[in-house]
CSV table of C-alpha atoms in Angstrom, one decimal:
chain,number,residue,atom,x,y,z
A,1,MET,CA,3.0,-7.9,-18.3
A,2,ARG,CA,6.5,-8.0,-16.7
A,3,TYR,CA,7.4,-10.1,-13.6
A,4,ARG,CA,10.0,-9.5,-10.9
A,5,ALA,CA,11.3,-11.4,-7.9
A,6,LEU,CA,9.5,-10.5,-4.6
A,7,GLY,CA,12.6,-9.6,-2.6
A,8,ARG,CA,14.6,-12.7,-1.7
A,9,THR,CA,11.5,-14.9,-1.2
A,10,GLY,CA,11.9,-16.9,-4.5
A,11,ILE,CA,8.4,-15.8,-5.5
A,12,GLU,CA,7.8,-14.1,-8.8
A,13,VAL,CA,5.1,-11.5,-9.0
A,14,SER,CA,3.6,-9.3,-11.8
A,15,THR,CA,4.8,-5.7,-11.8
A,16,TYR,CA,1.1,-4.7,-11.4
A,17,CYS,CA,-0.5,-5.9,-8.3
A,18,LEU,CA,-4.4,-5.8,-8.2
A,19,GLY,CA,-5.4,-4.0,-5.1
A,20,THR,CA,-9.0,-4.6,-3.9
A,21,MET,CA,-9.6,-1.8,-1.4
A,22,MET,CA,-12.5,-0.5,-3.7
A,23,PHE,CA,-14.3,-3.9,-3.8
A,24,GLY,CA,-17.2,-3.9,-1.4
A,25,THR,CA,-19.5,-1.3,0.2
A,26,VAL,CA,-16.9,1.5,0.2
A,27,GLY,CA,-16.4,1.3,-3.6
A,28,ASN,CA,-18.1,-1.2,-5.9
A,29,PRO,CA,-20.7,-3.3,-4.0
A,30,ASP,CA,-21.4,-5.5,-7.0
A,31,HIS,CA,-19.7,-8.8,-6.2
A,32,ASP,CA,-20.1,-10.2,-9.6
A,33,ASP,CA,-18.7,-7.1,-11.2
A,34,CYS,CA,-15.7,-7.2,-8.9
A,35,ALA,CA,-15.1,-10.9,-9.8
A,36,ARG,CA,-15.1,-9.9,-13.5
A,37,ILE,CA,-12.5,-7.3,-12.8
A,38,ILE,CA,-10.4,-9.7,-10.9
A,39,HIS,CA,-10.6,-12.3,-13.7
A,40,HIS,CA,-9.8,-9.7,-16.4
A,41,ALA,CA,-6.7,-8.7,-14.5
A,42,LEU,CA,-5.6,-12.3,-14.2
A,43,ASP,CA,-6.3,-12.9,-17.9
A,44,HIS,CA,-4.0,-10.0,-18.7
A,45,GLY,CA,-1.0,-11.4,-16.8
A,46,VAL,CA,-1.5,-10.1,-13.2
A,47,ASN,CA,-0.6,-12.9,-10.8
A,48,PHE,CA,-0.6,-10.8,-7.6
A,49,VAL,CA,-3.7,-9.7,-5.6
A,50,ASP,CA,-3.6,-7.6,-2.5
A,51,THR,CA,-6.5,-7.1,0.0
A,52,ALA,CA,-6.8,-6.5,3.7
A,53,ASP,CA,-9.2,-7.7,6.5
A,54,MET,CA,-10.4,-4.1,7.1
A,55,TYR,CA,-11.4,-3.3,3.5
A,56,SER,CA,-15.2,-3.0,3.7
A,57,ALA,CA,-15.0,-4.8,7.1
A,58,GLY,CA,-14.0,-8.1,5.5
A,59,GLU,CA,-16.2,-7.9,2.4
A,60,SER,CA,-13.3,-7.4,0.1
A,61,GLU,CA,-11.6,-10.5,1.3
A,62,THR,CA,-14.9,-12.5,0.7
A,63,ILE,CA,-15.2,-11.1,-2.9
A,64,VAL,CA,-11.6,-12.0,-3.6
A,65,GLY,CA,-12.1,-15.6,-2.2
A,66,LYS,CA,-15.2,-16.2,-4.3
A,67,ALA,CA,-13.5,-14.8,-7.5
A,68,LEU,CA,-10.4,-17.0,-7.2
A,69,HIS,CA,-12.3,-20.3,-7.0
A,70,GLY,CA,-10.5,-22.5,-9.6
A,71,ARG,CA,-7.7,-20.1,-10.0
A,72,ARG,CA,-6.2,-20.0,-6.6
A,73,ASP,CA,-3.0,-21.8,-7.4
A,74,ASP,CA,-2.0,-19.4,-10.1
A,75,VAL,CA,-2.2,-16.3,-7.8
A,76,ILE,CA,0.1,-14.8,-5.2
A,77,LEU,CA,-2.4,-13.8,-2.6
A,78,ALA,CA,-1.7,-11.0,0.0
A,79,THR,CA,-3.8,-9.7,2.8
A,80,LYS,CA,-3.2,-7.6,6.0
A,81,VAL,CA,-3.9,-7.3,9.7
A,82,HIS,CA,-3.9,-4.5,12.2
A,83,PHE,CA,-6.8,-2.1,12.0
A,84,PRO,CA,-9.8,-2.8,14.3
A,85,MET,CA,-12.5,-5.3,13.1
A,86,GLY,CA,-15.6,-4.7,15.0
A,87,GLU,CA,-16.4,-3.1,18.4
A,88,GLY,CA,-14.8,-3.9,21.7
A,89,ARG,CA,-11.3,-4.2,23.1
A,90,ASN,CA,-8.5,-6.4,21.7
A,91,ARG,CA,-10.1,-6.5,18.1
A,92,GLY,CA,-7.1,-5.0,16.3
A,93,GLY,CA,-3.3,-4.3,16.6
A,94,ASN,CA,-0.3,-6.5,16.2
A,95,SER,CA,-0.5,-8.7,19.4
A,96,ARG,CA,-0.2,-12.5,19.3
A,97,ARG,CA,-3.8,-12.8,20.5
A,98,TRP,CA,-5.2,-10.7,17.7
A,99,ILE,CA,-3.1,-12.0,14.9
A,100,LEU,CA,-3.9,-15.5,15.5
A,101,THR,CA,-7.6,-14.7,15.6
A,102,ALA,CA,-7.4,-12.5,12.5
A,103,VAL,CA,-5.5,-14.9,10.3
A,104,GLU,CA,-8.3,-17.5,10.9
A,105,ASP,CA,-10.9,-15.0,10.0
A,106,SER,CA,-9.1,-14.0,6.7
A,107,LEU,CA,-8.6,-17.6,5.7
A,108,ARG,CA,-12.2,-18.3,6.2
A,109,ARG,CA,-13.3,-15.2,4.2
A,110,LEU,CA,-10.7,-15.9,1.5
A,111,ASP,CA,-11.8,-19.6,1.4
A,112,THR,CA,-8.3,-20.8,1.2
A,113,ASP,CA,-5.9,-22.8,3.3
A,114,ARG,CA,-2.9,-20.5,3.1
A,115,ILE,CA,-2.0,-16.9,2.6
A,116,ASP,CA,1.0,-16.2,0.4
A,117,LEU,CA,1.9,-12.9,1.9
A,118,TYR,CA,0.6,-11.8,5.2
A,119,GLN,CA,1.3,-8.1,6.0
A,120,ILE,CA,1.2,-6.0,9.3
A,121,HIS,CA,-0.9,-3.1,8.0
A,122,ARG,CA,0.6,-0.4,10.4
A,123,PRO,CA,3.0,-0.3,13.3
A,124,ASP,CA,1.6,-1.0,16.8
A,125,HIS,CA,3.7,0.7,19.5
A,126,THR,CA,1.8,-1.1,22.3
A,127,THR,CA,3.1,-4.4,21.1
A,128,ASP,CA,6.8,-5.5,21.1
A,129,ILE,CA,7.9,-6.2,17.6
A,130,GLU,CA,9.5,-9.5,18.8
A,131,GLU,CA,6.0,-10.7,19.7
A,132,THR,CA,4.7,-9.8,16.3
A,133,LEU,CA,7.5,-11.4,14.4
A,134,ALA,CA,7.4,-14.6,16.5
A,135,THR,CA,3.7,-15.0,15.9
A,136,LEU,CA,4.1,-14.6,12.2
A,137,ASP,CA,7.0,-17.0,12.2
A,138,ASP,CA,4.8,-19.6,14.0
A,139,LEU,CA,2.1,-19.1,11.3
A,140,VAL,CA,4.7,-19.9,8.6
A,141,ARG,CA,5.7,-23.1,10.4
A,142,ALA,CA,2.1,-24.0,10.7
A,143,GLY,CA,1.6,-23.6,7.0
A,144,LYS,CA,-1.1,-21.0,7.3
A,145,ILE,CA,1.0,-18.2,5.6
A,146,ARG,CA,4.0,-18.5,3.3
A,147,THR,CA,5.9,-15.4,4.1
A,148,TYR,CA,5.2,-12.0,5.8
A,149,GLY,CA,5.8,-8.3,5.4
A,150,CYS,CA,4.7,-4.9,6.6
A,151,SER,CA,2.9,-1.8,5.2
A,152,THR,CA,3.7,1.9,5.8
A,153,PHE,CA,6.4,1.3,8.4
A,154,PRO,CA,9.0,4.2,8.9
A,155,ALA,CA,12.4,3.3,7.9
A,156,GLU,CA,13.8,3.2,11.5
A,157,GLU,CA,11.1,0.6,12.3
A,158,LEU,CA,12.1,-1.5,9.4
A,159,VAL,CA,15.7,-1.5,10.7
A,160,GLU,CA,14.5,-2.3,14.2
A,161,ALA,CA,12.3,-5.2,13.0
A,162,HIS,CA,15.3,-6.6,11.1
A,163,HIS,CA,17.5,-6.6,14.2
A,164,ALA,CA,14.6,-7.9,16.4
A,165,ALA,CA,14.2,-10.9,14.0
A,166,ALA,CA,18.0,-11.6,14.3
A,167,ARG,CA,17.7,-11.5,18.1
A,168,ARG,CA,14.7,-13.9,18.2
A,169,ALA,CA,16.2,-16.1,15.4
A,170,VAL,CA,13.0,-15.9,13.4
A,171,SER,CA,12.3,-14.7,9.9
A,172,ARG,CA,12.3,-11.1,9.2
A,173,PHE,CA,9.9,-8.9,7.2
A,174,ARG,CA,10.3,-9.9,3.6
A,175,THR,CA,8.3,-6.9,2.0
A,176,GLU,CA,7.2,-3.5,2.7
A,177,GLN,CA,4.2,-1.6,1.2
A,178,PRO,CA,4.7,2.2,1.3
A,179,PRO,CA,2.8,5.0,-0.6
A,180,TYR,CA,4.7,6.3,-3.7
A,181,SER,CA,3.8,8.6,-6.6
A,182,LEU,CA,5.0,11.4,-8.7
A,183,LEU,CA,3.8,13.8,-6.1
A,184,ALA,CA,5.0,11.8,-3.0
A,185,ARG,CA,8.6,10.8,-3.4
A,186,GLY,CA,9.6,10.8,0.2
A,187,ILE,CA,10.4,7.1,0.5
A,188,GLU,CA,13.2,7.6,-1.9
A,189,THR,CA,15.1,9.1,1.0
A,190,ASP,CA,15.0,6.3,3.4
A,191,ILE,CA,12.5,3.5,3.0
A,192,LEU,CA,13.6,2.4,-0.5
A,193,PRO,CA,17.3,2.4,0.4
A,194,VAL,CA,16.7,0.4,3.4
A,195,ALA,CA,14.5,-2.1,1.5
A,196,GLN,CA,17.3,-2.6,-0.9
A,197,ARG,CA,19.9,-3.1,1.8
A,198,TYR,CA,17.8,-5.9,3.4
A,199,GLY,CA,16.6,-7.4,0.1
A,200,MET,CA,13.0,-6.6,0.7
A,201,GLY,CA,10.3,-6.7,-1.9
A,202,VAL,CA,8.4,-3.4,-2.2
A,203,LEU,CA,4.7,-3.0,-3.2
A,204,VAL,CA,3.9,0.6,-3.7
A,205,TRP,CA,0.4,1.9,-3.2
A,206,SER,CA,-1.5,5.2,-4.2
A,207,PRO,CA,0.5,5.6,-7.4
A,208,LEU,CA,-2.2,8.0,-8.6
A,209,ALA,CA,-1.9,10.1,-5.5
A,210,SER,CA,-5.5,9.3,-4.3
A,211,GLY,CA,-6.9,10.2,-7.8
A,212,PHE,CA,-4.9,13.5,-8.2
A,213,LEU,CA,-3.1,11.9,-11.1
A,214,SER,CA,-6.1,10.2,-12.6
A,215,GLY,CA,-6.2,12.7,-15.6
A,216,ARG,CA,-9.6,13.8,-14.4
A,217,VAL,CA,-8.4,16.6,-12.1
A,218,ASN,CA,-7.2,20.1,-12.6
A,219,ARG,CA,-7.4,23.3,-10.6
A,220,ASP,CA,-10.1,24.9,-12.9
A,221,THR,CA,-12.5,22.0,-13.0
A,222,VAL,CA,-12.1,20.0,-9.8
A,223,ASP,CA,-15.5,19.2,-8.3
A,224,LEU,CA,-15.3,19.1,-4.4
A,225,THR,CA,-18.8,17.6,-4.2
A,226,THR,CA,-18.2,14.2,-5.7
A,227,GLY,CA,-15.6,11.2,-5.6
A,228,ARG,CA,-12.4,11.4,-3.8
A,229,ALA,CA,-12.4,15.2,-3.8
A,230,ALA,CA,-15.5,15.2,-1.7
A,231,LEU,CA,-14.0,12.6,0.7
A,232,THR,CA,-10.7,14.6,1.2
A,233,PRO,CA,-11.4,18.2,0.1
A,234,HIS,CA,-8.2,19.3,1.9
A,235,ARG,CA,-6.2,17.5,-0.7
A,236,PHE,CA,-8.1,18.8,-3.8
A,237,ASP,CA,-9.3,22.4,-2.9
A,238,PRO,CA,-7.3,24.8,-5.0
A,239,ALA,CA,-8.2,27.6,-2.5
A,240,ILE,CA,-5.9,26.0,0.1
A,241,PRO,CA,-2.4,27.4,-0.4
A,242,ALA,CA,-0.7,24.1,0.3
A,243,ASN,CA,-2.3,22.6,-2.8
A,244,ALA,CA,-0.8,25.2,-5.1
A,245,ALA,CA,2.5,23.3,-5.7
A,246,LYS,CA,0.5,20.1,-6.4
A,247,TYR,CA,-1.6,21.8,-9.1
A,248,ASP,CA,1.5,23.4,-10.6
A,249,ALA,CA,3.3,20.0,-10.8
A,250,LEU,CA,0.1,18.4,-12.2
A,251,GLU,CA,0.0,20.9,-15.1
A,252,GLN,CA,3.6,20.3,-16.0
A,253,LEU,CA,3.2,16.4,-15.6
A,254,THR,CA,0.1,16.5,-17.8
A,255,ALA,CA,2.1,18.3,-20.5
A,256,LEU,CA,5.0,15.8,-20.2
A,257,ALA,CA,2.7,12.9,-20.6
A,258,ALA,CA,1.1,14.5,-23.7
A,259,ASP,CA,4.6,15.1,-25.2
A,260,LEU,CA,5.3,11.3,-24.9
A,261,GLY,CA,1.8,10.5,-26.5
A,262,ARG,CA,0.7,9.0,-23.2
A,263,THR,CA,-2.0,9.7,-20.6
A,264,LEU,CA,-1.1,11.1,-17.2
A,265,PRO,CA,-2.0,7.8,-15.4
A,266,GLU,CA,0.2,5.8,-17.7
A,267,LEU,CA,3.0,8.2,-16.9
A,268,ALA,CA,2.4,8.0,-13.2
A,269,LEU,CA,2.3,4.1,-13.1
A,270,ALA,CA,5.4,3.9,-15.2
A,271,PHE,CA,7.3,6.3,-12.9
A,272,THR,CA,6.8,4.0,-9.8
A,273,GLN,CA,8.2,1.1,-11.9
A,274,ALA,CA,11.4,3.0,-12.7
A,275,HIS,CA,13.0,2.8,-9.2
A,276,PRO,CA,15.1,-0.3,-8.9
A,277,ALA,CA,13.8,-1.1,-5.3
A,278,VAL,CA,10.1,-1.3,-6.4
A,279,THR,CA,8.9,-4.8,-7.2
A,280,SER,CA,5.2,-4.2,-7.9
A,281,THR,CA,2.8,-1.3,-8.1
A,282,ILE,CA,-0.7,-1.7,-6.6
A,283,ILE,CA,-3.5,-0.6,-8.8
A,284,GLY,CA,-6.8,-0.2,-7.2
A,285,PRO,CA,-9.6,-0.1,-9.8
A,286,ARG,CA,-13.3,0.3,-8.9
A,287,THR,CA,-14.6,-0.3,-12.5
A,288,MET,CA,-13.4,-2.3,-15.5
A,289,ALA,CA,-12.7,1.0,-17.2
A,290,HIS,CA,-10.3,1.9,-14.4
A,291,LEU,CA,-8.5,-1.3,-14.8
A,292,ASP,CA,-8.2,-1.1,-18.6
A,293,THR,CA,-6.8,2.4,-18.2
A,294,ALA,CA,-4.1,1.0,-15.8
A,295,LEU,CA,-3.3,-2.0,-18.0
A,296,LYS,CA,-2.6,0.2,-21.1
A,297,GLY,CA,0.6,1.4,-19.5
A,298,ALA,CA,1.9,-2.0,-18.3
A,299,GLU,CA,4.7,-2.2,-20.8
A,300,LEU,CA,5.8,1.5,-20.6
A,301,ALA,CA,9.3,2.1,-19.6
A,302,LEU,CA,10.5,5.7,-19.0
A,303,ASP,CA,13.9,6.8,-20.5
A,304,ASP,CA,16.4,8.9,-18.6
A,305,ALA,CA,15.4,12.1,-20.4
A,306,THR,CA,11.9,11.7,-19.2
A,307,LEU,CA,12.9,10.9,-15.6
A,308,ASP,CA,15.3,13.9,-15.6
A,309,ARG,CA,12.3,16.0,-16.5
A,310,ILE,CA,10.2,14.5,-13.7
A,311,ASP,CA,13.1,15.3,-11.3
A,312,GLU,CA,12.9,18.9,-12.4
A,313,ILE,CA,9.1,19.1,-11.7
A,314,VAL,CA,9.1,17.2,-8.5
A,315,PRO,CA,12.7,16.7,-7.0
A,316,PRO,CA,13.8,13.3,-5.6
A,317,GLY,CA,12.7,12.7,-2.1
A,318,VAL,CA,10.1,15.4,-2.0
A,319,ASN,CA,6.5,14.9,-0.8
A,320,LEU,CA,4.1,17.5,-2.1
A,321,TYR,CA,1.5,16.1,0.4
A,322,ARG,CA,1.5,13.7,3.3
A,323,PRO,CA,0.5,10.5,1.4
A,324,ASP,CA,-0.7,8.4,4.4
A,325,GLY,CA,-3.8,9.9,5.8
A,326,ALA,CA,-4.8,6.8,7.8
A,327,TRP,CA,-2.0,6.7,10.3
A,328,ARG,CA,0.3,9.0,12.1
A,329,PRO,CA,3.0,8.1,14.7
A,330,PRO,CA,1.9,8.2,18.2
A,331,ALA,CA,4.8,10.6,18.9
A,332,LEU,CA,2.9,13.2,17.0
A,333,THR,CA,-0.7,12.4,17.8
A,334,ASP,CA,-0.2,11.8,21.6
A,335,SER,CA,0.9,15.1,23.2
A,336,THR,CA,1.9,13.4,26.4
A,337,LEU,CA,4.7,11.8,24.4
A,338,ARG,CA,6.0,15.2,23.4
A,339,ARG,CA,5.6,17.1,26.7
A,340,ARG,CA,7.2,16.6,30.2
A,341,PRO,CA,4.7,16.6,33.0
A,342,HIS,CA,3.8,20.1,34.0
A,343,ALA,CA,5.4,19.6,37.5
A,344,ASP,CA,8.7,18.6,36.0
A,345,ARG,CA,8.6,21.6,33.7
A,346,ALA,CA,7.8,23.9,36.5
A,347,ALA,CA,10.6,22.6,38.8
A,348,ALA,CA,13.1,23.0,36.0
């Protein structure tokens, strides 16, 4: 396992980060089995574990907390806040009120007295970024978190957060967690250069493109009734014209991996490690077999000829699909933000 500096935090983390979204009712409900997977990852040099309060409604954090008993000091532990937790108002978002409540809940579930990296899971345009940053800074001063970052923020909001921190004289986001894969390279255009400019650590998620690069999918045999394909058929259905480019690229990437004597998942994970802005790649196994498959490629480094061939298949900065299906900017989802009031239009 290799290790890299997490931005300018002074913290060193493994280039693989164990993501735990699949631990709990939405993936693997066997707590003991999940603990064995966590221990196996740690035994193979992984020292970075990422979770979130909303994963299986807090169950993932509980599993991680139990699994880290006796090994907590050896692990850089990251979790997130933003998505609603339970019914009712004010049970989510990035307000001071909710963050102060949510961090205590996460500390309790994780059975720890501190969180090494606390991340804002998505932007919240109903809350001033200054309020969010000031709250996180207070949590650092209180010793409840060590540093903080964000996840899936647009590049312009990373820049705004940086300037907001300077205005308030508080610490800024130290990390960003965006989606990145062979099929979704859009962050190379803006997010990764911005992260480099500000010395941010970068944890990339969905390196296997939601299972599309798992090696178990092709246009002739894809089964839309099971697994991820059943959950998101619009991403896998070969009858949908927009998926044609993905399947074309998949065939070429599979052949490239075979030429290297590697599997497609090994190629996919190694690709994310090649960009100089990327600190760590989040792997999200549901089973021990999934973890072992990922670990096989931990030492693989792609040469320039291979990266040039990848650029020919999927050009730099190109997304063959929209990688974040969980969040879209309000400017796109709220039509009132895109349309003048009818009376104004009529008067014009």
